[in-house]
mmCIF file with all atom_site columns, C-alpha atoms in Angstrom:
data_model
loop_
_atom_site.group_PDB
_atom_site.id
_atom_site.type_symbol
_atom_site.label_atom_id
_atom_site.label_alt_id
_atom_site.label_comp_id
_atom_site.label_asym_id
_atom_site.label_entity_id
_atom_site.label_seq_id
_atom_site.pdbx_PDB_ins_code
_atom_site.Cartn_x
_atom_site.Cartn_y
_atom_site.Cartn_z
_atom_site.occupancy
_atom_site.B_iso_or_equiv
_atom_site.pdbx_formal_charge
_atom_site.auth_seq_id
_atom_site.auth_comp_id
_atom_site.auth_asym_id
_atom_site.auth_atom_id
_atom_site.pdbx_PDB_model_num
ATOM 1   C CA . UNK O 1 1   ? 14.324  -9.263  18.750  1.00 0.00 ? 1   UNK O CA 1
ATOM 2   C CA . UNK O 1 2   ? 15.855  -7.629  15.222  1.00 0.00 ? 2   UNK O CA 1
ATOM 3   C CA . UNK O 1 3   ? 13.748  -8.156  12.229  1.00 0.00 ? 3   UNK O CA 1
ATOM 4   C CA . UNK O 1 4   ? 15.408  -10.418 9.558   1.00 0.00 ? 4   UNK O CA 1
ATOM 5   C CA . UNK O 1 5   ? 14.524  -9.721  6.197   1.00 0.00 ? 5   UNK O CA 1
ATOM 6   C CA . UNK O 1 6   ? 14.029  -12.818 4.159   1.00 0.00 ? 6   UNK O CA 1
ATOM 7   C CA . UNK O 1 7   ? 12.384  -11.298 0.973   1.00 0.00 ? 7   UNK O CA 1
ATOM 8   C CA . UNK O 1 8   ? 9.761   -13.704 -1.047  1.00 0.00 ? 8   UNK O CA 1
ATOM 9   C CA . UNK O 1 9   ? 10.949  -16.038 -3.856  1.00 0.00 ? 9   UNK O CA 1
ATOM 10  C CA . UNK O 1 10  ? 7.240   -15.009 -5.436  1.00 0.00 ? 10  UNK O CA 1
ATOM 11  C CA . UNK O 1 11  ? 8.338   -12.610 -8.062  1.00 0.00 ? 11  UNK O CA 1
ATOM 12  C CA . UNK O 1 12  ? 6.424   -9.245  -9.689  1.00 0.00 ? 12  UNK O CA 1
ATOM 13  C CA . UNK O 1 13  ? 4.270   -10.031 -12.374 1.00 0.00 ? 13  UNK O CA 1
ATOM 14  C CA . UNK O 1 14  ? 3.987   -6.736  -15.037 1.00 0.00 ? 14  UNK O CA 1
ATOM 15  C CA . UNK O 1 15  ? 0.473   -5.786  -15.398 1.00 0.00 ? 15  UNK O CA 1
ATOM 16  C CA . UNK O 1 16  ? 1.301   -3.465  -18.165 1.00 0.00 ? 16  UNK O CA 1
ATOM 17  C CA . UNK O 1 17  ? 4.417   -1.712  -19.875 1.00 0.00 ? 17  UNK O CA 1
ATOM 18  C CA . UNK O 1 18  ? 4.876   1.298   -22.503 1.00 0.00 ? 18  UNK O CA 1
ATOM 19  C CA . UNK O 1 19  ? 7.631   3.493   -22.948 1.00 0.00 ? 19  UNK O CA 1
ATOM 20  C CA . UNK O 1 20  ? 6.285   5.464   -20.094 1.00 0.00 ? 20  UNK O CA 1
ATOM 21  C CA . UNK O 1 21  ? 5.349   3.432   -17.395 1.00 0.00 ? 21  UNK O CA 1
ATOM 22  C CA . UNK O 1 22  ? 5.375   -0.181  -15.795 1.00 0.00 ? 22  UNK O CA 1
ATOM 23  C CA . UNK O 1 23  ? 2.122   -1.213  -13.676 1.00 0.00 ? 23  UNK O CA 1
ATOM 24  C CA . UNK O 1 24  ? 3.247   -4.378  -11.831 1.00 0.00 ? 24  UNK O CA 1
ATOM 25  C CA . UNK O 1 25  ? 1.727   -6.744  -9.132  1.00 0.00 ? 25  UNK O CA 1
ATOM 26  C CA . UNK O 1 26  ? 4.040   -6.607  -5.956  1.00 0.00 ? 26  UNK O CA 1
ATOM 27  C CA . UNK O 1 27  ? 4.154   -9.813  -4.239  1.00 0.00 ? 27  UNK O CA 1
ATOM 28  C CA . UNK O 1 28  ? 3.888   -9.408  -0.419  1.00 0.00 ? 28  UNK O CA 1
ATOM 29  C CA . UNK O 1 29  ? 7.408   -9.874  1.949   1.00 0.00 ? 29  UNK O CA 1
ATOM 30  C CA . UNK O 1 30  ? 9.392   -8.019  -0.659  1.00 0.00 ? 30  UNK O CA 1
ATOM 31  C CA . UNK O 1 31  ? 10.645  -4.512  0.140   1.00 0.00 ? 31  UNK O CA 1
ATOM 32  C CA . UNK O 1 32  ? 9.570   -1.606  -2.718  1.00 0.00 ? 32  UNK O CA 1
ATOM 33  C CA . UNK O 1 33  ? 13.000  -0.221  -2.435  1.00 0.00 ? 33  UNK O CA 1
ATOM 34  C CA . UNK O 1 34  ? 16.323  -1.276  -1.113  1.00 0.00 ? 34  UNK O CA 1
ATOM 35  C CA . UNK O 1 35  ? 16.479  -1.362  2.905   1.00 0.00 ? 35  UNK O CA 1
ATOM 36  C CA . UNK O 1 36  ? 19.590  0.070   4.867   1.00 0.00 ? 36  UNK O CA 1
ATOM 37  C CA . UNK O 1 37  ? 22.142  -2.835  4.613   1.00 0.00 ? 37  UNK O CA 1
ATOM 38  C CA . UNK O 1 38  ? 23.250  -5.163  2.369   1.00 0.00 ? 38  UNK O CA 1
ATOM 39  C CA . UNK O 1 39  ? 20.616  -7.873  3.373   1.00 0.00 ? 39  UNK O CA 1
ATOM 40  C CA . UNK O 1 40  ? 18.021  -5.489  2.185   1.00 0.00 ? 40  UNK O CA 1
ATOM 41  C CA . UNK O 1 41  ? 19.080  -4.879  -1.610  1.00 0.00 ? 41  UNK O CA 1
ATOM 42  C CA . UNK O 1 42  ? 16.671  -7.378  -2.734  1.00 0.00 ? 42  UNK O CA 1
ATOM 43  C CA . UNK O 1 43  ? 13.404  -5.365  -3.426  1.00 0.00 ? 43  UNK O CA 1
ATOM 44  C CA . UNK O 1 44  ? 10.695  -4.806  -6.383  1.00 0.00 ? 44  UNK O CA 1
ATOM 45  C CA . UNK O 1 45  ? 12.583  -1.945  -8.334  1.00 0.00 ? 45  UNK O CA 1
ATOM 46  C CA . UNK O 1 46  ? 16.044  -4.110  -8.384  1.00 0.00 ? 46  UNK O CA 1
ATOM 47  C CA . UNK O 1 47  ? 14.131  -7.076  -9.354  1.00 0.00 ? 47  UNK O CA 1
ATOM 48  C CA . UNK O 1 48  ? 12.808  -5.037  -12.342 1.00 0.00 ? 48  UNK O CA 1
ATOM 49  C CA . UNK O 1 49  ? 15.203  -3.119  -13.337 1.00 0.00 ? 49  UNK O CA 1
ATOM 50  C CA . UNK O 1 50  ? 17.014  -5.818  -15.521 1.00 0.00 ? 50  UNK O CA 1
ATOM 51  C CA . UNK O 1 51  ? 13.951  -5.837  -17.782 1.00 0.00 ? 51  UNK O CA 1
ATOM 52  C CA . UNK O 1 52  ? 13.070  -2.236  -17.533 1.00 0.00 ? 52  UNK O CA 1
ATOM 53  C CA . UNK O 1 53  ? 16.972  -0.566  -16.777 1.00 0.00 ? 53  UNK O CA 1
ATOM 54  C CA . UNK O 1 54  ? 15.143  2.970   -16.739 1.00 0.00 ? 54  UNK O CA 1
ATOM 55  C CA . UNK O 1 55  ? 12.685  2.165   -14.199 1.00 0.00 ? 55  UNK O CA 1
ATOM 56  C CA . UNK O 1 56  ? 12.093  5.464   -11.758 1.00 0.00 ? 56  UNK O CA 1
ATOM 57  C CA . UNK O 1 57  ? 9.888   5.137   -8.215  1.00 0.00 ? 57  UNK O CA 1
ATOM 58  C CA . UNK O 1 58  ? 6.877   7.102   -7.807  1.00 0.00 ? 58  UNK O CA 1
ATOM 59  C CA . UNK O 1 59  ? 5.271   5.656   -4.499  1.00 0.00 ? 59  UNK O CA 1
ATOM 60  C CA . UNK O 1 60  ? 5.662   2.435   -2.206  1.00 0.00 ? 60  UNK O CA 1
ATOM 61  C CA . UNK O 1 61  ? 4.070   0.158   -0.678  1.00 0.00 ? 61  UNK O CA 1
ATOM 62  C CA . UNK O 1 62  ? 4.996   -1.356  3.034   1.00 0.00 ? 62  UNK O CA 1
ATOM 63  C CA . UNK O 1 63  ? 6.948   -4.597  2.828   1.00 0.00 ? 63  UNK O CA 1
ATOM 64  C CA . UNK O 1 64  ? 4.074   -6.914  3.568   1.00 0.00 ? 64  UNK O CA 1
ATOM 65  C CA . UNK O 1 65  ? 1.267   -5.097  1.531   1.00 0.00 ? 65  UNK O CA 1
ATOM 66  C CA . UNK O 1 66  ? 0.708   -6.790  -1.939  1.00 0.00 ? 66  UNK O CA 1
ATOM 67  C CA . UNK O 1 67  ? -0.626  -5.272  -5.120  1.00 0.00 ? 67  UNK O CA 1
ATOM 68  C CA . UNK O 1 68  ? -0.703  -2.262  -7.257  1.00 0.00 ? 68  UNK O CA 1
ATOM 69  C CA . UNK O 1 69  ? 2.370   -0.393  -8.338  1.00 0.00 ? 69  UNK O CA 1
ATOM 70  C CA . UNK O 1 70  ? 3.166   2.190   -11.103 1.00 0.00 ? 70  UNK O CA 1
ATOM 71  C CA . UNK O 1 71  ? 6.862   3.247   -11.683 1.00 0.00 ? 71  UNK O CA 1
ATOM 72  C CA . UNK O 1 72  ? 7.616   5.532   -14.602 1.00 0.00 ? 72  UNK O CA 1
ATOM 73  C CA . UNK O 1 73  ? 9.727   4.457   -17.094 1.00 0.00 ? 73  UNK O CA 1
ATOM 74  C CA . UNK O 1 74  ? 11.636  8.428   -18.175 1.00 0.00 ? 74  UNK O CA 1
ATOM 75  C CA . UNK O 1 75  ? 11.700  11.487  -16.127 1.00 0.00 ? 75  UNK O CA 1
ATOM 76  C CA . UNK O 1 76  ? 8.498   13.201  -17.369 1.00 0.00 ? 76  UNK O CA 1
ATOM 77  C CA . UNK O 1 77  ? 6.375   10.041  -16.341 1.00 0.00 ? 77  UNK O CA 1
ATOM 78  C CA . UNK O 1 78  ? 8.143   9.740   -12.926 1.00 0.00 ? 78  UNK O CA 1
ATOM 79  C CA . UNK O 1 79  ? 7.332   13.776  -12.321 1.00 0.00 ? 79  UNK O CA 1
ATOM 80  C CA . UNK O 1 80  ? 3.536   13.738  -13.916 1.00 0.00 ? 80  UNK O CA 1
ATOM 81  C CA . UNK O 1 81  ? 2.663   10.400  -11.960 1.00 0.00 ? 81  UNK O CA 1
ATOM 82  C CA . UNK O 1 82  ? 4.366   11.556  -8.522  1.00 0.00 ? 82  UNK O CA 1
ATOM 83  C CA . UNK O 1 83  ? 2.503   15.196  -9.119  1.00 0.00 ? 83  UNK O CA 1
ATOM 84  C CA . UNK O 1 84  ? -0.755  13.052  -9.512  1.00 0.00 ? 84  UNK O CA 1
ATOM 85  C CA . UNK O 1 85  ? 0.233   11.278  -6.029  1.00 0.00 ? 85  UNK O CA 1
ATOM 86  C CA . UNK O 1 86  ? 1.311   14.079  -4.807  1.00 0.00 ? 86  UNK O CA 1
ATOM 87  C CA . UNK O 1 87  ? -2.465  16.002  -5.781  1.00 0.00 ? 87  UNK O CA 1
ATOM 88  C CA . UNK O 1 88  ? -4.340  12.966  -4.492  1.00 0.00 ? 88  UNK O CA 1
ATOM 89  C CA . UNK O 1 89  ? -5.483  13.140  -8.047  1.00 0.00 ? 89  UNK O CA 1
ATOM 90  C CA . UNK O 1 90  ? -5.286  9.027   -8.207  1.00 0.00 ? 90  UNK O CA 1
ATOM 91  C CA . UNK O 1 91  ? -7.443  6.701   -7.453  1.00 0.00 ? 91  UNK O CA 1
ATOM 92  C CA . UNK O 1 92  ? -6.116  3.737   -4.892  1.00 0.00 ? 92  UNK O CA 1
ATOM 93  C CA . UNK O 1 93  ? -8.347  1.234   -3.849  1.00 0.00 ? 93  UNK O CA 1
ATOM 94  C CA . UNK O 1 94  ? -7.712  -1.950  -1.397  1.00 0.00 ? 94  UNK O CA 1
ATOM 95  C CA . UNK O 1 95  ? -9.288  -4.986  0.227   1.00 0.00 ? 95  UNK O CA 1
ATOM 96  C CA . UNK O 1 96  ? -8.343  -5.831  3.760   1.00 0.00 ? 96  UNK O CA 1
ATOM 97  C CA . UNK O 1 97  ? -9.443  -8.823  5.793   1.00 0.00 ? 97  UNK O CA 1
ATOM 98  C CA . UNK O 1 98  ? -10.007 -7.294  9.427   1.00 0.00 ? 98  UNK O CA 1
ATOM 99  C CA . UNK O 1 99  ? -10.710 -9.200  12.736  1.00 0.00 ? 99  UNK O CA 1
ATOM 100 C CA . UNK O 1 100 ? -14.402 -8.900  14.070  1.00 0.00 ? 100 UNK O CA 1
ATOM 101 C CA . UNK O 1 101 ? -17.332 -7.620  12.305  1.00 0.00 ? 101 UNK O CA 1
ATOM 102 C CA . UNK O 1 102 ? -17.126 -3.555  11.376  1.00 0.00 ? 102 UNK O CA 1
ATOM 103 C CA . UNK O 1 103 ? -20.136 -1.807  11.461  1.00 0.00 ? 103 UNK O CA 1
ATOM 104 C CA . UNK O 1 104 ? -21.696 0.337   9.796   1.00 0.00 ? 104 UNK O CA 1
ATOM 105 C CA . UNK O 1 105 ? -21.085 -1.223  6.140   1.00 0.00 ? 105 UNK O CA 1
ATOM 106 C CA . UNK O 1 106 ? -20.044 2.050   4.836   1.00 0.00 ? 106 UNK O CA 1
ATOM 107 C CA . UNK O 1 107 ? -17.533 5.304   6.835   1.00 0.00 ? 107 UNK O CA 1
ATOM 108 C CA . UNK O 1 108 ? -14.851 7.320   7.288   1.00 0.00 ? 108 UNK O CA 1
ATOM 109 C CA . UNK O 1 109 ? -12.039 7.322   9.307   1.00 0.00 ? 109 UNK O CA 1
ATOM 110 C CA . UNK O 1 110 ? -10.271 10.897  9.975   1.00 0.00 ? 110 UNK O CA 1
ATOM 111 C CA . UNK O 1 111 ? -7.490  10.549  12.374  1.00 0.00 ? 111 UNK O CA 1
ATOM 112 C CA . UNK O 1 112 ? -4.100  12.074  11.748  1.00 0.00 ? 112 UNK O CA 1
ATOM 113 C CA . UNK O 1 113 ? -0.851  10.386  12.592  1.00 0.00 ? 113 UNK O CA 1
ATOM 114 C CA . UNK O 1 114 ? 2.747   10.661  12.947  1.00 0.00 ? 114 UNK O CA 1
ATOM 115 C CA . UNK O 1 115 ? 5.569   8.369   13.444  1.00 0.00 ? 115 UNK O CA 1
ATOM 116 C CA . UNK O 1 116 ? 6.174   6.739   16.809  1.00 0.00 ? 116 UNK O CA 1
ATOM 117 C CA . UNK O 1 117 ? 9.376   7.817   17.440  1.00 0.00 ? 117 UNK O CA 1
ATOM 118 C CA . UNK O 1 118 ? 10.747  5.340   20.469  1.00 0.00 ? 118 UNK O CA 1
ATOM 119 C CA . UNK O 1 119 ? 8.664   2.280   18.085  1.00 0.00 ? 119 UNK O CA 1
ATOM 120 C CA . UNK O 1 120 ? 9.621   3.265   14.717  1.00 0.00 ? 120 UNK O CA 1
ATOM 121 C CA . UNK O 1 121 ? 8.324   1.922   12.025  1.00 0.00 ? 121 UNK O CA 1
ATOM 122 C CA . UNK O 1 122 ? 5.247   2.101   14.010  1.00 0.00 ? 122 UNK O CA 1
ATOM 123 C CA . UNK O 1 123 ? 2.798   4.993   13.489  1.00 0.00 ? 123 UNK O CA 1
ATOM 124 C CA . UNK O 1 124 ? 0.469   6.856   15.826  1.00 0.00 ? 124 UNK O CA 1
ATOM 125 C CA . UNK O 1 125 ? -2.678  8.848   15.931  1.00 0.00 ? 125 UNK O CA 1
ATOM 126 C CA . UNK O 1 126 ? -1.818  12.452  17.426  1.00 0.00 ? 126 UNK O CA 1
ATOM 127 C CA . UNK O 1 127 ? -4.197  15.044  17.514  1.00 0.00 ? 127 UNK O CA 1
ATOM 128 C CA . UNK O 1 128 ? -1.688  17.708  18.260  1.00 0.00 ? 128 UNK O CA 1
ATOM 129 C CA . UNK O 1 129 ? 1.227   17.296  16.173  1.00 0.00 ? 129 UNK O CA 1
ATOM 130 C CA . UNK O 1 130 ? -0.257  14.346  13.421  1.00 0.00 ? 130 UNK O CA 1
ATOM 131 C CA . UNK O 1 131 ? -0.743  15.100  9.676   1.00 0.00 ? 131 UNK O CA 1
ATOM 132 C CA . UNK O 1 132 ? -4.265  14.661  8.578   1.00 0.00 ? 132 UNK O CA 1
ATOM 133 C CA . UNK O 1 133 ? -5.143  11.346  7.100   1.00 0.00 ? 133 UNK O CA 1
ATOM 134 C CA . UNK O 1 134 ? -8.677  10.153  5.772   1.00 0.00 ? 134 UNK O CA 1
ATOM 135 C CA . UNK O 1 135 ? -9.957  6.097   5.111   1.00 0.00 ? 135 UNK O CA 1
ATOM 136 C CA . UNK O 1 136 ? -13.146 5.374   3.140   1.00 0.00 ? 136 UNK O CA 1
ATOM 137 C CA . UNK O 1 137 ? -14.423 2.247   4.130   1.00 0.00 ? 137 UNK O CA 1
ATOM 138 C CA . UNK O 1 138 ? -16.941 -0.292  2.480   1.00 0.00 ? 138 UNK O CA 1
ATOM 139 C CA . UNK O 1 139 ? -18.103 -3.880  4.426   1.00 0.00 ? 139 UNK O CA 1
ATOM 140 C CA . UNK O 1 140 ? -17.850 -6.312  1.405   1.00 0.00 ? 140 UNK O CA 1
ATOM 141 C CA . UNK O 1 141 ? -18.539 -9.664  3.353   1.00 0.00 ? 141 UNK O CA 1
ATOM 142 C CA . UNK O 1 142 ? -19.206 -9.707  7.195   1.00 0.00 ? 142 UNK O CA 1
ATOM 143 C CA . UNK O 1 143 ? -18.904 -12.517 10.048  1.00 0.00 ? 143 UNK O CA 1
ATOM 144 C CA . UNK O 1 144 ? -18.805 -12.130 13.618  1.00 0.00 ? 144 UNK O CA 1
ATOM 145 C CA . UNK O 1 145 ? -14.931 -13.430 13.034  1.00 0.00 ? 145 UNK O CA 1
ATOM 146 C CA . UNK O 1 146 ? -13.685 -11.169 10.002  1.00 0.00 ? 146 UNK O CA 1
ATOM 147 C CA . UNK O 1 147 ? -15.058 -8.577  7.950   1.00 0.00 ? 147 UNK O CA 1
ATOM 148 C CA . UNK O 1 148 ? -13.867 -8.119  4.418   1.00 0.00 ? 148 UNK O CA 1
ATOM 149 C CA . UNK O 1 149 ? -13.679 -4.836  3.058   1.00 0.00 ? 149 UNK O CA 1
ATOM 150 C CA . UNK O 1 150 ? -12.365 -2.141  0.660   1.00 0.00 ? 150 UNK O CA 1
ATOM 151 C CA . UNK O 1 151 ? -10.257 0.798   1.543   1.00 0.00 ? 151 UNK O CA 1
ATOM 152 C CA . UNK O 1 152 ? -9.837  3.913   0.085   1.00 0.00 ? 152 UNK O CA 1
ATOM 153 C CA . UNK O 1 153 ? -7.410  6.058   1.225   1.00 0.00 ? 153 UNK O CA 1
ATOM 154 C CA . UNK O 1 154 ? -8.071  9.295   0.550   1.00 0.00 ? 154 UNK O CA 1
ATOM 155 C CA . UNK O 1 155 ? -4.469  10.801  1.764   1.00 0.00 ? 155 UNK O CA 1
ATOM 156 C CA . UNK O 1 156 ? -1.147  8.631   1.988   1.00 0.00 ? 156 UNK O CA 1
ATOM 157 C CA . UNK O 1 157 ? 0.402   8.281   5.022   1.00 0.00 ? 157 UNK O CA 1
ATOM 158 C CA . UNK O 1 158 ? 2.093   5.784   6.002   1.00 0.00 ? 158 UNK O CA 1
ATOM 159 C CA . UNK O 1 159 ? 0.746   2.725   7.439   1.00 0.00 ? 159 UNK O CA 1
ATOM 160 C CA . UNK O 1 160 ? -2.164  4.836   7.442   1.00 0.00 ? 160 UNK O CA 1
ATOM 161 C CA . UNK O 1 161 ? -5.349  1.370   6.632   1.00 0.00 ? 161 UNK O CA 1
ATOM 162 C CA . UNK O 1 162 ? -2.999  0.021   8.878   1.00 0.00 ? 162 UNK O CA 1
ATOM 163 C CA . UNK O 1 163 ? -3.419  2.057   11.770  1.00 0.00 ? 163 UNK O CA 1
ATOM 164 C CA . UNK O 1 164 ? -7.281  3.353   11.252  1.00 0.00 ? 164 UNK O CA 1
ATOM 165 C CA . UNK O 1 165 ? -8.343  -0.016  10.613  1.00 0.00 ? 165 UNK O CA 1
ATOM 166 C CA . UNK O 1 166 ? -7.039  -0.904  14.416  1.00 0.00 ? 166 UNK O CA 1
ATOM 167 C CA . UNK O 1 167 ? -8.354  2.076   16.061  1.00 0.00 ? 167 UNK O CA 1
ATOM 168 C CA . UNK O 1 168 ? -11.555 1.026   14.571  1.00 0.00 ? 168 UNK O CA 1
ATOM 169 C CA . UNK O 1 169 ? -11.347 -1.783  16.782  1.00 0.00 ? 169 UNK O CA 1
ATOM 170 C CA . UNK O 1 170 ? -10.653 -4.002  13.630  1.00 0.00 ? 170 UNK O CA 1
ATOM 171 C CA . UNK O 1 171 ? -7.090  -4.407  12.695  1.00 0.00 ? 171 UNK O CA 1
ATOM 172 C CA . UNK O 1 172 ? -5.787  -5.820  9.479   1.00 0.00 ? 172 UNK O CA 1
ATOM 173 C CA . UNK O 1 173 ? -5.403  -9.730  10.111  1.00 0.00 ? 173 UNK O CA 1
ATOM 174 C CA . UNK O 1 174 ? -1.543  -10.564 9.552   1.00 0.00 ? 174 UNK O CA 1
ATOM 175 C CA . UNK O 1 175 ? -0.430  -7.330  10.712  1.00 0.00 ? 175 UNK O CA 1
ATOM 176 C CA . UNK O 1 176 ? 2.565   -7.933  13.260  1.00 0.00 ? 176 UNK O CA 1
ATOM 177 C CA . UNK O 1 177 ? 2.944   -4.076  14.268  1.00 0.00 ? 177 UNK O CA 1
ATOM 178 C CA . UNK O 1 178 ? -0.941  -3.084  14.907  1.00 0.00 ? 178 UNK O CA 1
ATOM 179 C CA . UNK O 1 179 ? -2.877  -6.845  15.646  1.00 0.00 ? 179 UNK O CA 1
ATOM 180 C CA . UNK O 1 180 ? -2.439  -8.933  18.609  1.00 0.00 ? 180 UNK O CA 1
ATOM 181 C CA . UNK O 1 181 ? -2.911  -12.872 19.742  1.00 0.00 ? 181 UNK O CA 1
ATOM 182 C CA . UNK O 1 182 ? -4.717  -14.397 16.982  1.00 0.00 ? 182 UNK O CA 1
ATOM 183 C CA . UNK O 1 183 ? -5.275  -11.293 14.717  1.00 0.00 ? 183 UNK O CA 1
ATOM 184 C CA . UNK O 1 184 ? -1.617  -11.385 14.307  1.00 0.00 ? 184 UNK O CA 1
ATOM 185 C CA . UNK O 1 185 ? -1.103  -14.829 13.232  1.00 0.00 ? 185 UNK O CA 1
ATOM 186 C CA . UNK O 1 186 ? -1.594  -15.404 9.709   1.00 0.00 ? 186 UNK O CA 1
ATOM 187 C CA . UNK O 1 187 ? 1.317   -16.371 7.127   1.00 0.00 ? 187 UNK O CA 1
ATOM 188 C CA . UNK O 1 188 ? 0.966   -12.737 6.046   1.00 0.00 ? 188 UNK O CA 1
ATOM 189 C CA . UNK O 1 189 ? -0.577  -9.103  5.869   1.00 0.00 ? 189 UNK O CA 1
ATOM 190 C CA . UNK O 1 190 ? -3.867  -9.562  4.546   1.00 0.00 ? 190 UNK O CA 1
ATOM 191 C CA . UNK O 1 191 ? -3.838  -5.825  2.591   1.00 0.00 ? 191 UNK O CA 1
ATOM 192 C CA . UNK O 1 192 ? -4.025  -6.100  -0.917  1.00 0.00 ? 192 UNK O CA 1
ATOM 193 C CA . UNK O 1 193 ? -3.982  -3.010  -3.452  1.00 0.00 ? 193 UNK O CA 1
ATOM 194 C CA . UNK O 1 194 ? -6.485  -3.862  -5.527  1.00 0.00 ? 194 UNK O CA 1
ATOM 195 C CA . UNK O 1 195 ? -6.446  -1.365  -7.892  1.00 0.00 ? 195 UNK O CA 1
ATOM 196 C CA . UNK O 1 196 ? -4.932  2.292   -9.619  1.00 0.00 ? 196 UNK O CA 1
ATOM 197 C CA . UNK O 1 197 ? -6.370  4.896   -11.416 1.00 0.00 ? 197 UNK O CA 1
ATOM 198 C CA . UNK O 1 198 ? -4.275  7.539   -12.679 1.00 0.00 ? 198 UNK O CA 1
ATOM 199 C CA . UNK O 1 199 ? -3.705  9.707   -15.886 1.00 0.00 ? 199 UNK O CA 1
ATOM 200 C CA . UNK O 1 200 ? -0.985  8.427   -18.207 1.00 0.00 ? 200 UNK O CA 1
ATOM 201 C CA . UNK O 1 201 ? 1.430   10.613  -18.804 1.00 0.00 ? 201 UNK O CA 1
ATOM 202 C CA . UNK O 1 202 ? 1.315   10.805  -22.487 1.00 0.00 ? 202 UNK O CA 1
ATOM 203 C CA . UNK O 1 203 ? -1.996  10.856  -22.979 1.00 0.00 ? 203 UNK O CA 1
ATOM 204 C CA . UNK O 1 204 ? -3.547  12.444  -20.279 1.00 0.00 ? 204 UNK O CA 1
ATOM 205 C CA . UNK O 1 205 ? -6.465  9.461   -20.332 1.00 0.00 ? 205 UNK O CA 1
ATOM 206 C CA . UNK O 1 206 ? -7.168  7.916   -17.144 1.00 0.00 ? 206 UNK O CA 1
ATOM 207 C CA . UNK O 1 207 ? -6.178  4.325   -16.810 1.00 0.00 ? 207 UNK O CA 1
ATOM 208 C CA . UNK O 1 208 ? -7.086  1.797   -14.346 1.00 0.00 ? 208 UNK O CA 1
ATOM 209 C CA . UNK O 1 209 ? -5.111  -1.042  -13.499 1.00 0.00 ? 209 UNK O CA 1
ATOM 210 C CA . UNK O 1 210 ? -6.413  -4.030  -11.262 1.00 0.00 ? 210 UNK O CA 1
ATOM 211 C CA . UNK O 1 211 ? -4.044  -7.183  -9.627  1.00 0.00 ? 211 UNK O CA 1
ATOM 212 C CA . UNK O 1 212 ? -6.756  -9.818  -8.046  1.00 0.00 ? 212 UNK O CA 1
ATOM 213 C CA . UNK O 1 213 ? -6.878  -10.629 -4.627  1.00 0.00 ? 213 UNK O CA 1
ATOM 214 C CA . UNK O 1 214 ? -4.567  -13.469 -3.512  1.00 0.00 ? 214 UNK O CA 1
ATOM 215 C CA . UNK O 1 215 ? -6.549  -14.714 -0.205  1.00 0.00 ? 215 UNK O CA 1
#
């Protein structure tokens, strides 16, 4: 069966805006860029860009992930801000709701993926020919059902909490690539980025940033 994109009607709300850069709150179901195909124009940076015309990306998040985004708003804060991402010299932090109870209350997960080729978008661990990725994990609420908990991802790949969270044994409730039978079925991914840290690009000071959890 093809996915059909029906983006959210929920729309960004700006966290904060200079002359620099625009933090924003990404609702989840709405693409971070435009899709291939005319049915996938609708996305966060189209959405903005009436209000902020000279809106640049730095980084994404997946369709269904809510949260935390910076764009820059001129060249120099699109290249500082994508060097920082680029440096894992920010600091991105996210809360997850995950089936069963993960134990120990604090770890690491360090298993490098690549893409699934024959499953795209789906992602893989590979030990071979994977590019290292690293999780921090920390239990913030635990039932025998769910565990809450914050991620930290300490590289970017993609659908990296995704996929370490469900070789853990726990994946991300909501998630229709990497959860199965009643995992899968909630109304939506329940990853939220929580917050940012990065230096602004003017300043140098480090700012943090912070959209509240929505479930």
């Amino acid at each position: 069966m093809s996915f059909v994109y029906e983006p959210t009607d929920e729309q960004p709300q700006v966290i904060h805006a200079d002359h620099e850069v625009l933090v924003v709150s990404k609702p989840s179901g709405l693409l971070s860029v435009p899709g291939r195909g005319e049915d996938r124009t609708d996305c966060l940076i189209e959405r903005l860009r009436g209000a902020f015309p000279t809106i640049l990306l730095v980084h994404r998040l997946d369709m269904d992930t809510s949260g935390v985004m910076v764009f820059g708003l001129t060249p120099h804060a699109q290249r500082y801000l994508s060097k920082q991402f680029e440096d894992r010299k920010t600091k991105k932090t996210y809360v997850a709701r995950l089936s069963g109870r993960l134990e120990p209350k604090v770890g690491t997960v360090d298993l490098p993926l690549i893409v699934d080729w024959p499953n795209r978008p789906r992602q893989k661990v590979d030990h071979a020919e994977g590019r290292p990725a690293q999780t921090d994990w920390r239990v913030i609420r635990a039932t025998d059902m769910e565990t809450r908990v914050r991620l930290s991802p300490v590289t970017g790949r993609s659908h990296q909490l995704r996929v370490h969270m469900a070789e853990l044994g726990h994946p991300i409730l909501g998630d229709s690539l990497y959860a199965t039978g009643a995992a899968a079925d909630f109304p939506r991914l329940m990853l939220h980025a929580e917050n940012l840290r990065f230096k602004h690009p003017e300043t140098g000071v480090t700012q943090s940033f912070t959209a509240p959890v929505p479930f």
